Coordinates of C-alpha atoms in Angstrom, one line a residue:
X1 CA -19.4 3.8 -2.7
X2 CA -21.8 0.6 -1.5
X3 CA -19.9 -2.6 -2.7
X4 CA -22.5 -3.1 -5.6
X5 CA -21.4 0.2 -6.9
X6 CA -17.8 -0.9 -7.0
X7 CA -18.9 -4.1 -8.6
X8 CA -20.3 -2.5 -11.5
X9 CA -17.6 0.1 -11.8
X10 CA -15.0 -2.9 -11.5
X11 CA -16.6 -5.3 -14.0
X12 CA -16.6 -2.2 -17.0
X13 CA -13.2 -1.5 -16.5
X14 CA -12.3 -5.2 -16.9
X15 CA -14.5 -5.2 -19.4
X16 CA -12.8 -2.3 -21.2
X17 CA -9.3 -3.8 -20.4
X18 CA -10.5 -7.3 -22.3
X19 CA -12.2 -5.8 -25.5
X20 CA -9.7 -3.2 -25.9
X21 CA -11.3 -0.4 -23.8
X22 CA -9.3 3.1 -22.9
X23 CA -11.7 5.5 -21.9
X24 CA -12.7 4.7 -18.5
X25 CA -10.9 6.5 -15.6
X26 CA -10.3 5.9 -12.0
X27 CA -13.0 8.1 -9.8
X28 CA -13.8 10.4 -12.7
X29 CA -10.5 12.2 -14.6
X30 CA -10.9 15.4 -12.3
X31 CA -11.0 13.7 -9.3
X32 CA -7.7 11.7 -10.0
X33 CA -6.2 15.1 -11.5
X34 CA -6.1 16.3 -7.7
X35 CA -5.5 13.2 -6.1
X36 CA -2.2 13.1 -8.4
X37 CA -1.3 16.7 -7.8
X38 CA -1.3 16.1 -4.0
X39 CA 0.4 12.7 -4.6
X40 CA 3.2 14.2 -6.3
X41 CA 3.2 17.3 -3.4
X42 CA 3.7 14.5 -0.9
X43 CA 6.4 12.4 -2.8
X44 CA 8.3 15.9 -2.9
X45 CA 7.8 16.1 0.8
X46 CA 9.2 12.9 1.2
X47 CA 11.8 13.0 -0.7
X48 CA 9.7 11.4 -3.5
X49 CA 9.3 8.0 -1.5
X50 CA 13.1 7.1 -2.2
X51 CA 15.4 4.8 -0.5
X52 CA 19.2 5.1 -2.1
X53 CA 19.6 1.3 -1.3
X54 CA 16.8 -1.5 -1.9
X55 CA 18.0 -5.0 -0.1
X56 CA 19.3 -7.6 -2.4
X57 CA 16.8 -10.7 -0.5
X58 CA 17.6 -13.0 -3.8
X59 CA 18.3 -16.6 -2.5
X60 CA 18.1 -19.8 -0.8
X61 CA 15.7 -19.7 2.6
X62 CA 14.7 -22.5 4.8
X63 CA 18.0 -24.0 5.0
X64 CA 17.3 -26.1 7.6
X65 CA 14.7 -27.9 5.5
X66 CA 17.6 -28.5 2.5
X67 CA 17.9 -32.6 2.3
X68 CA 18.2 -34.6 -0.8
X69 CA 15.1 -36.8 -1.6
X70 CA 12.0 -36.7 -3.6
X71 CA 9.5 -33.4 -2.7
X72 CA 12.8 -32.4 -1.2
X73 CA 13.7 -29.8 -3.6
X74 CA 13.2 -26.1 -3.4
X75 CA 10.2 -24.4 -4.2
X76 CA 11.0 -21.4 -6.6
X77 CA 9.4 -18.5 -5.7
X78 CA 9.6 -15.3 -7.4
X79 CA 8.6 -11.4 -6.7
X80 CA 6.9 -9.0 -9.8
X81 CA 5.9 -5.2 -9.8
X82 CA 7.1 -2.5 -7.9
X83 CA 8.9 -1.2 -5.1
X84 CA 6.5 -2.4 -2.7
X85 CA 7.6 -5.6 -4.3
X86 CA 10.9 -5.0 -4.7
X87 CA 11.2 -3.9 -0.5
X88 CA 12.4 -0.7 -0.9
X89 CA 11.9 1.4 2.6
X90 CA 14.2 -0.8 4.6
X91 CA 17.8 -2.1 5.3
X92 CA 18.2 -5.4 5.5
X93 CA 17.3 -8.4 3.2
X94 CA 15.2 -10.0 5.5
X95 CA 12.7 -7.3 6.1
X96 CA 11.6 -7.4 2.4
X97 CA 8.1 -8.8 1.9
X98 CA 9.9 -11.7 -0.8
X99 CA 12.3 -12.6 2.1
X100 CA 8.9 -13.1 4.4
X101 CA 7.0 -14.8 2.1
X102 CA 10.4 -17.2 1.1
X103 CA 10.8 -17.8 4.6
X104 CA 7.3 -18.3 5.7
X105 CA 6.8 -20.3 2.8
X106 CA 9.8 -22.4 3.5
X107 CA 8.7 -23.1 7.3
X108 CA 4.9 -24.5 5.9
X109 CA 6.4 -26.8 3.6
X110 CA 9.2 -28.1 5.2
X111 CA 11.3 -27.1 1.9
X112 CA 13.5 -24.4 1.2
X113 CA 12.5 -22.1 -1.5
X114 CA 14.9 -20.0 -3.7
X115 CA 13.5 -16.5 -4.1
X116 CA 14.2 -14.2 -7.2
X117 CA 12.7 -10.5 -7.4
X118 CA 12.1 -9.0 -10.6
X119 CA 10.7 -6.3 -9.3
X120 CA 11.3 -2.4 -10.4
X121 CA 11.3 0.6 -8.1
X122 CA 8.5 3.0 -9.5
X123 CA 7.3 0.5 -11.8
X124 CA 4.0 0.5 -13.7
X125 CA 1.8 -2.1 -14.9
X126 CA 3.3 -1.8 -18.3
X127 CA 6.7 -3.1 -16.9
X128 CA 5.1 -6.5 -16.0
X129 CA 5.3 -7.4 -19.9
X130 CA 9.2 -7.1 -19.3
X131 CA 9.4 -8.3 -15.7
X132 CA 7.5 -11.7 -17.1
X133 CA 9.5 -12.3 -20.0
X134 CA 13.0 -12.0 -17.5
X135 CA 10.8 -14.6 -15.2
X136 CA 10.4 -16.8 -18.1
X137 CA 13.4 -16.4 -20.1
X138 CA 14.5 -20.2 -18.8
X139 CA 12.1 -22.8 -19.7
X140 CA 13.2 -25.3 -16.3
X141 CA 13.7 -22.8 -14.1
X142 CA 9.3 -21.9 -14.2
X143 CA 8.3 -20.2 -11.1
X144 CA 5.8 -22.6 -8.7
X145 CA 4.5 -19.6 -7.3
X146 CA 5.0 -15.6 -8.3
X147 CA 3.7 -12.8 -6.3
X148 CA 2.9 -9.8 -8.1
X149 CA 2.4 -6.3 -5.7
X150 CA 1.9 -3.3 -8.0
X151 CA -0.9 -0.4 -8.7
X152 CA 0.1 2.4 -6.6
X153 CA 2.3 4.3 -9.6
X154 CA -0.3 3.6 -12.2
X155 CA -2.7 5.9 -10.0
X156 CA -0.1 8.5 -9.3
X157 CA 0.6 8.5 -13.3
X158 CA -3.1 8.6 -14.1
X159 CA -2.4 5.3 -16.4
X160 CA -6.2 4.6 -18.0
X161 CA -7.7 1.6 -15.4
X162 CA -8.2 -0.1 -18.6
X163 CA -5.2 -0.5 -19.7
X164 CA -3.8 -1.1 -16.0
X165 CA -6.0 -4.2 -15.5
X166 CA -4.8 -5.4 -19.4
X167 CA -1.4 -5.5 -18.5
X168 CA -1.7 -7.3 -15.3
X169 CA -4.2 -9.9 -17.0
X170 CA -1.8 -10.4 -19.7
X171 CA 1.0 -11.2 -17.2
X172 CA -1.3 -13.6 -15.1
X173 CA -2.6 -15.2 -18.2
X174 CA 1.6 -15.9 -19.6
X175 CA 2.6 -17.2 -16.2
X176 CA -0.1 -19.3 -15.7
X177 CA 0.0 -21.0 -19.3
X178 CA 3.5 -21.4 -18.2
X179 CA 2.4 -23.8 -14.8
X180 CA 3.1 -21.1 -12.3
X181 CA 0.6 -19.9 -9.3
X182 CA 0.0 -16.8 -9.3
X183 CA -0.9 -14.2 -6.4
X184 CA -1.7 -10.7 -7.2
X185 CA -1.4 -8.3 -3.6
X186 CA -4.1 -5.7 -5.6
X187 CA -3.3 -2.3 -5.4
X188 CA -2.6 -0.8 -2.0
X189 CA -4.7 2.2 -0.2
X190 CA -2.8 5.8 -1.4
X191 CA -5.0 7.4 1.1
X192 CA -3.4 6.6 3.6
X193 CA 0.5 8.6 2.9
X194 CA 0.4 11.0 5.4
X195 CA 0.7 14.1 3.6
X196 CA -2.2 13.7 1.1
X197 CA -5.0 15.6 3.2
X198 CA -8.7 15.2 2.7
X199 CA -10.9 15.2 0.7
X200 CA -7.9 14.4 -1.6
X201 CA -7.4 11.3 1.3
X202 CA -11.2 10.0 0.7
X203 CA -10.8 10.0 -3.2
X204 CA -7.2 8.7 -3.5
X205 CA -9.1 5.5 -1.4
X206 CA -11.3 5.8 -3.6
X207 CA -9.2 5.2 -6.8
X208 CA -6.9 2.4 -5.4
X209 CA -10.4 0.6 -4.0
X210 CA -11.6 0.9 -7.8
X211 CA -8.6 -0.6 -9.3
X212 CA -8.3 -2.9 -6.7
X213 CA -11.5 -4.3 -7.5
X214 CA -10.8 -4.4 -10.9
X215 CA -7.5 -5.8 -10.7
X216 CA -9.2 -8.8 -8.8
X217 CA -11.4 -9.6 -11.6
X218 CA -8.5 -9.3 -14.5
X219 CA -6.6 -11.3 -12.7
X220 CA -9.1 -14.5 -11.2
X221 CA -10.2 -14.9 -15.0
X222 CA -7.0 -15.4 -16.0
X223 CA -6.8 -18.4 -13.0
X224 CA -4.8 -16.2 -10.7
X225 CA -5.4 -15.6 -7.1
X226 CA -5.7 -12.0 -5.2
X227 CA -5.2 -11.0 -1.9
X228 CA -6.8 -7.6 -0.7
X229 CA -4.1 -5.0 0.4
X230 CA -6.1 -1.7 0.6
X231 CA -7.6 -1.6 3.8
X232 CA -4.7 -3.8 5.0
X233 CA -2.7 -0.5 4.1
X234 CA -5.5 1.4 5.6
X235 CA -6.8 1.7 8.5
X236 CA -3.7 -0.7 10.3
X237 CA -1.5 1.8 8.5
X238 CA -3.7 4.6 9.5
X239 CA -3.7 4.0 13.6
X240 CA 0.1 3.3 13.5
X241 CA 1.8 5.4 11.2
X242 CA 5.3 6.0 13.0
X243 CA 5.3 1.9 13.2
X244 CA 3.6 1.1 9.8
X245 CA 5.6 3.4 7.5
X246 CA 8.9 3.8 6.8
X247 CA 11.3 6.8 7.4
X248 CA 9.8 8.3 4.1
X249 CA 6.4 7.8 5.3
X250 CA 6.0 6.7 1.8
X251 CA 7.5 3.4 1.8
X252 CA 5.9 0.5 4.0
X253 CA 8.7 0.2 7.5
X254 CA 10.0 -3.9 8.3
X255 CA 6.5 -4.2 10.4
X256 CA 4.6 -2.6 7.3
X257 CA 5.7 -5.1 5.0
X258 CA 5.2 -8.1 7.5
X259 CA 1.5 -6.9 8.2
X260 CA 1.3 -7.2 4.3
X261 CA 3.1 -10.2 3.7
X262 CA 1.6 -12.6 6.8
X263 CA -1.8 -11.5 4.5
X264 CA -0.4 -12.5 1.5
X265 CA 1.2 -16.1 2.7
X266 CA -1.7 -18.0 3.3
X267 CA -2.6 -17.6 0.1
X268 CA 0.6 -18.5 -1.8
X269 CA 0.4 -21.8 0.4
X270 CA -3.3 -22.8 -0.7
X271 CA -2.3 -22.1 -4.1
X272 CA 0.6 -24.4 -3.3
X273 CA -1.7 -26.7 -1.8
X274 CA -0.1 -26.3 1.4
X275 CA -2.4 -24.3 4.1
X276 CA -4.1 -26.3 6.4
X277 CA -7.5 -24.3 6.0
X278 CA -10.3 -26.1 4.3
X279 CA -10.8 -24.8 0.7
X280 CA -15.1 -24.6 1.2
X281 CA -16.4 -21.7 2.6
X282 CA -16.7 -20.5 6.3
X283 CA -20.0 -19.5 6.7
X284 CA -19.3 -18.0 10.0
X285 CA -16.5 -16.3 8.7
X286 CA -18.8 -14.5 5.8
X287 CA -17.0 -16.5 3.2
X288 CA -18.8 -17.8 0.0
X289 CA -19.0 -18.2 -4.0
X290 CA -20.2 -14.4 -5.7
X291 CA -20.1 -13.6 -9.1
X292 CA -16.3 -12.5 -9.4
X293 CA -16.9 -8.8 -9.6
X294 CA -19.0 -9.2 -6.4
X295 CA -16.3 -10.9 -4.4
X296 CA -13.6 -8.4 -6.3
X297 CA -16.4 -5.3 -4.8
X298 CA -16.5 -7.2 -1.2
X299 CA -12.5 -8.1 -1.1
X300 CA -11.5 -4.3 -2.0
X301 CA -13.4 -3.7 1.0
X302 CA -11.4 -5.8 3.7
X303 CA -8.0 -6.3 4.3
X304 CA -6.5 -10.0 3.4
X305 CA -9.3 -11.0 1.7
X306 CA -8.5 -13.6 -0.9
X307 CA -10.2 -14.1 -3.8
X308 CA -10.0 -17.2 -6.5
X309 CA -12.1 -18.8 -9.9
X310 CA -14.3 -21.5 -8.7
X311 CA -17.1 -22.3 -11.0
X312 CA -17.6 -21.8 -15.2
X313 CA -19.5 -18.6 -16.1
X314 CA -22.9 -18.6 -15.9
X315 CA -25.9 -16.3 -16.6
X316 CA -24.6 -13.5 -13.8
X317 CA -20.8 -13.8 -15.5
X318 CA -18.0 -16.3 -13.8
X319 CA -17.7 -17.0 -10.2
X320 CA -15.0 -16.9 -7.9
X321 CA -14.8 -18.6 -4.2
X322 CA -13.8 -15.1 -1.5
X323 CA -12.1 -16.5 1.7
X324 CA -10.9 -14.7 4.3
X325 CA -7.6 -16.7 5.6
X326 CA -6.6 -16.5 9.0
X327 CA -3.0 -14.9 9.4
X328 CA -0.4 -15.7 11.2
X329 CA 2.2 -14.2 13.2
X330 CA 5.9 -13.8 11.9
X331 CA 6.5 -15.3 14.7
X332 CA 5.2 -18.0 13.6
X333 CA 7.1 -18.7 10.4
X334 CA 10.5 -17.5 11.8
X335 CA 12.0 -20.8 13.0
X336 CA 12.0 -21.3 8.5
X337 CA 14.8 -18.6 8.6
X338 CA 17.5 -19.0 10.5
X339 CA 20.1 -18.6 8.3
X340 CA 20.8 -15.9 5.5
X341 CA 19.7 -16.2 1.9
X342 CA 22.8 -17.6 0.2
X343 CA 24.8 -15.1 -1.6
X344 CA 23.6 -12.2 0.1

């Protein structure tokens, strides 16, 4: 599908999802019918993709940085969706993608940052209604940033794309109203779980691209951010399974979810005001302002690419500014972590 294609498919399920839409489906209702019959034959391989323990990462990171003073005091950063979210796959705390981000979050601003997860194992985008109102049950304890990572399971449940991309845009539109950031990992690439075998591979791509892109749009109209994970969980995932997966070869392993989480800090800074990166586009780097279901068509397409509102709607529909941030290393935000997250 050329990246105009997924534009237009993109823009009517947003559309749907905003006027009350159902009907449209992910790939065509056949095509997902198979894709979720393999899906499921592969979760039963693997033991349907569960972990008996997900880490408990909840906490204060960046200790180092904890001093009393104004622009001293912790950024509160906080983790919605699923169990991609949530970290389950691994063993220890500090392997989850909120223990990452908190850390590599805490080492670019100098500040230590208390994480909280909200995040549910299994969880659709129907959940996030709940998972918000937990996030915002304390009106001075408002998230500066929240990360939300969740899609897969509305695919694998055949959830209408429609009302997916509602759900999300609903949360978006509640936390940003509430002064949070908000950075939406879009949903990730389900061809790439070992087990699924093509052609059911090339059309369960082809579903999470199609949300993905959609997904993008919902949520930059509702002043949230996105950060391509598909092809991040593609072909990276794809030439390094054994390293890239977990033991479930369901679940991203510790190096999976640093791949996706380096991807996802930049953006968390910029939206914190914090990464160094000028906010005009790189030419050289194919960046630029689209209309937003352009830029939701091109980020689908390529891992890490972030994607944000920049201008008021005009006659091709609003605009959005698509950067592609550089990433960095875990390396490179470790010295932010040398200590455990309290109470953990």
């Amino acid at each position: 599908m050329t990246s105009m294609s997924r534009a237009r498919v993109a823009r009517r399920i947003a559309a749907g999802a905003a006027y009350g839409g159902g009907g449209i489906g992910l790939a065509g209702a056949a095509a997902v019918g198979l894709v979720v019959a393999e899906v499921h034959l592969a979760r039963r391989q693997v033991n349907n993709g569960a972990h008996p323990h997900v880490p408990q990462a909840e906490g204060r990171y960046g200790l180092a940085y904890d001093a009393p003073g104004p622009g001293k005091e912790p950024l509160r950063l906080t983790m919605l969706g699923d169990s991609t979210a949530a970290g389950q796959g691994v063993h220890r705390s500090g392997q989850t993608p909120g223990a990452l981000l908190a850390a590599g979050l805490a080492a670019v601003a100098e500040r230590p940052v208390e994480l909280r997860n909200v995040a549910l194992p299994g969880a659709q985008s129907d959940d996030l209604d709940r998972q918000v109102a937990l996030v915002l049950s304390d009106c001075d304890q408002v998230p500066d940033v929240c990360v939300i990572m969740i899609g897969a399971n509305d695919v694998t449940h055949r959830m209408p794309a429609t009302r997916s991309v509602r759900h999300l845009s609903s949360a978006v539109r509640r936390l940003r109203t509430a002064g949070a950031e908000v950075v939406v990992g879009t949903c990730p690439d389900l061809g790439t779980i070992e087990p699924v075998q093509q052609p059911l591979r090339w059309l369960a791509r082809r579903a999470s691209r199609q949300l993905a892109a959609a997904q993008t749009i919902g949520a930059v109209e509702q002043g949230g951010r996105t950060v391509s994970l598909g092809d991040l969980l593609g072909p990276e995932f794809e030439a390094n399974p054994r390293e890239l997966f977990g033991p479930d070869h369901y679940h991203p392993s510790a190096e999976g979810y640093a791949t996706a989480a380096m991807a996802v800090l930049p953006t968390v800074c910029a939206a914190l005001g914090l990464w160094p990166e000028e906010e005009r586009p790189d030419v050289s780097r194919r960046e630029g302002f689209l209309p937003v279901a352009r830029a939701a068509a091109e980020a689908a397409s390529e891992a890490g690419t972030e994607v944000t509102a920049a201008m008021p709607t005009g006659p091709r529909g609003p605009w959005a500014l698509l950067k592609r941030r550089k990433r960095r290393r875990v390396s490179e935000t470790e010295p932010a972590s040398p200590a455990s997250p309290s109470g953990v």
